[in-house]
C-alpha cells in the first residue's frame, strides 16, 4: 500500500476530495466550500493508494513553526480497522518531523478518540461542537532523533 504526498488540483486530489466527502461530509449532509478547498493548496496532502484507487487520506496544515494540524483523516469504509489509517498517520508524523515540527494537533471526532489514543495522542481541553458533531483537541509531541 504506497503512501505518498500528492499535488492540489490533480486527478489524485479529486479522488481525495471525493473520499473525504463520502466518509466525512455526506453522512452529515454537508458539502465542501470551494474556498475551503482552494486553501488546501498550502497544505501537505497525503494519500494511500492501491494501484489507482485511493484507500485513505489526510491533510497537514501549518499552525506555526512548531505545530502542524492533522485534518480530514478518512479511510474507505470497508478498510476501517485494518491499519490503513494508522499507516497514513505514521507517514504524516514522519513528514511533519522531517519538516521540523515538534507536535501534531487535531480536532478529533469524539468517535475517533480511541483510535488516536492508541497511536500516542492525548486529549487536550474540553469537548466542543464542530460541523455539528462533538470533537476534542488532541495533541502528540514528535520526538526528534
Coordinates of C-alpha atoms in Angstrom, one line a residue:
X1 CA 0.0 0.0 0.0
X2 CA 2.0 3.0 -1.2
X3 CA 1.5 6.2 0.8
X4 CA 2.6 9.4 -0.8
X5 CA 2.2 13.2 -1.0
X6 CA 0.0 14.4 -3.8
X7 CA -0.4 17.8 -5.5
X8 CA -3.5 20.0 -5.2
X9 CA -5.7 20.1 -8.3
X10 CA -4.6 16.7 -9.7
X11 CA -6.7 13.6 -10.6
X12 CA -5.5 12.1 -7.3
X13 CA -6.6 15.2 -5.4
X14 CA -10.1 14.9 -6.9
X15 CA -10.2 11.3 -5.6
X16 CA -9.1 12.6 -2.2
X17 CA -11.9 15.2 -2.1
X18 CA -14.4 12.6 -3.2
X19 CA -13.3 10.2 -0.4
X20 CA -13.5 12.9 2.2
X21 CA -16.9 13.9 1.0
X22 CA -18.2 10.3 1.2
X23 CA -16.7 9.4 4.6
X24 CA -16.7 12.8 6.5
X25 CA -19.3 15.2 4.9
X26 CA -22.1 13.2 3.2
X27 CA -23.3 11.5 6.4
X28 CA -23.7 14.9 8.0
X29 CA -25.4 16.3 4.8
X30 CA -22.5 18.8 4.4
X31 CA -20.6 19.8 1.3
X32 CA -17.2 21.4 0.7
X33 CA -17.0 25.2 0.1
X34 CA -14.8 25.9 -2.9
X35 CA -12.9 28.5 -0.9
X36 CA -12.1 25.9 1.7
X37 CA -10.7 23.5 -1.0
X38 CA -8.7 26.4 -2.5
X39 CA -6.9 27.0 0.8
X40 CA -5.6 23.4 0.7
X41 CA -3.0 24.5 -1.9
X42 CA -0.9 25.3 1.1
X43 CA -1.4 22.0 2.9
X44 CA 0.6 18.8 2.8
X45 CA -1.8 16.3 1.1
X46 CA -1.2 12.6 1.9
X47 CA -2.9 9.6 0.4
X48 CA -2.7 5.8 0.4
X49 CA -3.4 4.1 -2.9
X50 CA -3.7 0.6 -4.2
X51 CA -2.9 0.8 -7.9
X52 CA -5.0 3.9 -8.9
X53 CA -7.7 3.6 -6.2
X54 CA -7.5 5.8 -3.1
X55 CA -7.7 3.9 0.2
X56 CA -7.3 6.7 2.7
X57 CA -6.0 10.2 3.2
X58 CA -5.2 13.1 5.5
X59 CA -4.0 16.7 5.3
X60 CA -1.4 18.6 7.3
X61 CA -1.9 22.4 7.8
X62 CA 0.8 24.6 9.3
X63 CA -0.3 26.3 12.6
X64 CA 3.1 27.8 13.5
X65 CA 6.8 26.9 13.2
X66 CA 6.4 24.2 15.9
X67 CA 2.9 22.8 15.3
X68 CA 1.1 21.3 12.4
X69 CA -2.6 20.3 12.3
X70 CA -3.8 16.9 11.1
X71 CA -7.2 17.3 9.3
X72 CA -9.6 15.4 7.2
X73 CA -8.4 11.9 8.0
X74 CA -10.6 9.5 6.0
X75 CA -10.4 5.8 5.1
X76 CA -12.7 3.8 2.8
X77 CA -15.5 2.3 4.9
X78 CA -14.6 -1.3 4.0
X79 CA -11.0 -0.8 5.1
X80 CA -11.5 0.8 8.5
X81 CA -9.9 -1.1 11.3
X82 CA -7.3 -2.7 9.0
X83 CA -4.3 -0.5 9.7
X84 CA -4.7 1.9 6.8
X85 CA -5.4 4.9 9.0
X86 CA -2.5 4.1 11.3
X87 CA -0.1 3.7 8.4
X88 CA -1.2 7.1 6.9
X89 CA -0.9 8.7 10.4
X90 CA 2.7 7.4 10.9
X91 CA 3.6 8.6 7.4
X92 CA 2.1 12.1 8.2
X93 CA 4.0 12.2 11.5
X94 CA 7.3 11.4 9.7
X95 CA 6.6 14.2 7.1
X96 CA 5.9 16.6 10.0
X97 CA 9.0 15.6 11.9
X98 CA 11.2 15.8 8.8
X99 CA 9.8 19.4 8.2
X100 CA 10.9 20.4 11.7
X101 CA 7.6 20.4 13.5
X102 CA 7.6 19.5 17.2
X103 CA 3.9 18.5 17.6
X104 CA 0.8 17.4 15.7
X105 CA -2.6 18.6 16.9
X106 CA -6.1 17.9 15.6
X107 CA -9.8 18.3 16.2
X108 CA -10.7 14.6 16.6
X109 CA -14.3 13.4 16.3
X110 CA -15.4 12.0 19.7
X111 CA -15.9 8.6 18.0
X112 CA -12.3 8.5 16.9
X113 CA -10.6 9.3 20.2
X114 CA -9.7 5.7 21.0
X115 CA -8.0 5.3 17.6
X116 CA -5.8 8.3 18.2
X117 CA -5.1 7.5 21.8
X118 CA -3.7 4.1 20.7
X119 CA -1.3 6.0 18.5
X120 CA 0.0 8.2 21.3
X121 CA -2.3 11.3 21.0
X122 CA -3.6 12.9 24.2
X123 CA -6.9 14.8 24.7
X124 CA -6.2 18.4 25.5
X125 CA -9.1 20.6 26.7
X126 CA -12.9 20.2 26.6
X127 CA -15.3 18.7 24.1
X128 CA -16.7 21.2 21.6
X129 CA -19.1 21.0 18.6
X130 CA -17.6 21.3 15.1
X131 CA -19.5 20.7 11.8
X132 CA -22.5 19.7 14.0
X133 CA -20.8 16.8 16.0
X134 CA -18.7 16.5 19.2
X135 CA -14.9 16.9 18.8
X136 CA -11.9 17.2 21.2
X137 CA -8.5 18.7 20.6
X138 CA -5.8 16.0 20.6
X139 CA -2.0 16.6 20.6
X140 CA 1.1 14.4 20.2
X141 CA 4.7 15.6 20.7
X142 CA 7.0 14.4 17.9
X143 CA 10.3 13.0 19.1
X144 CA 13.3 14.1 17.0
X145 CA 16.1 11.5 16.9

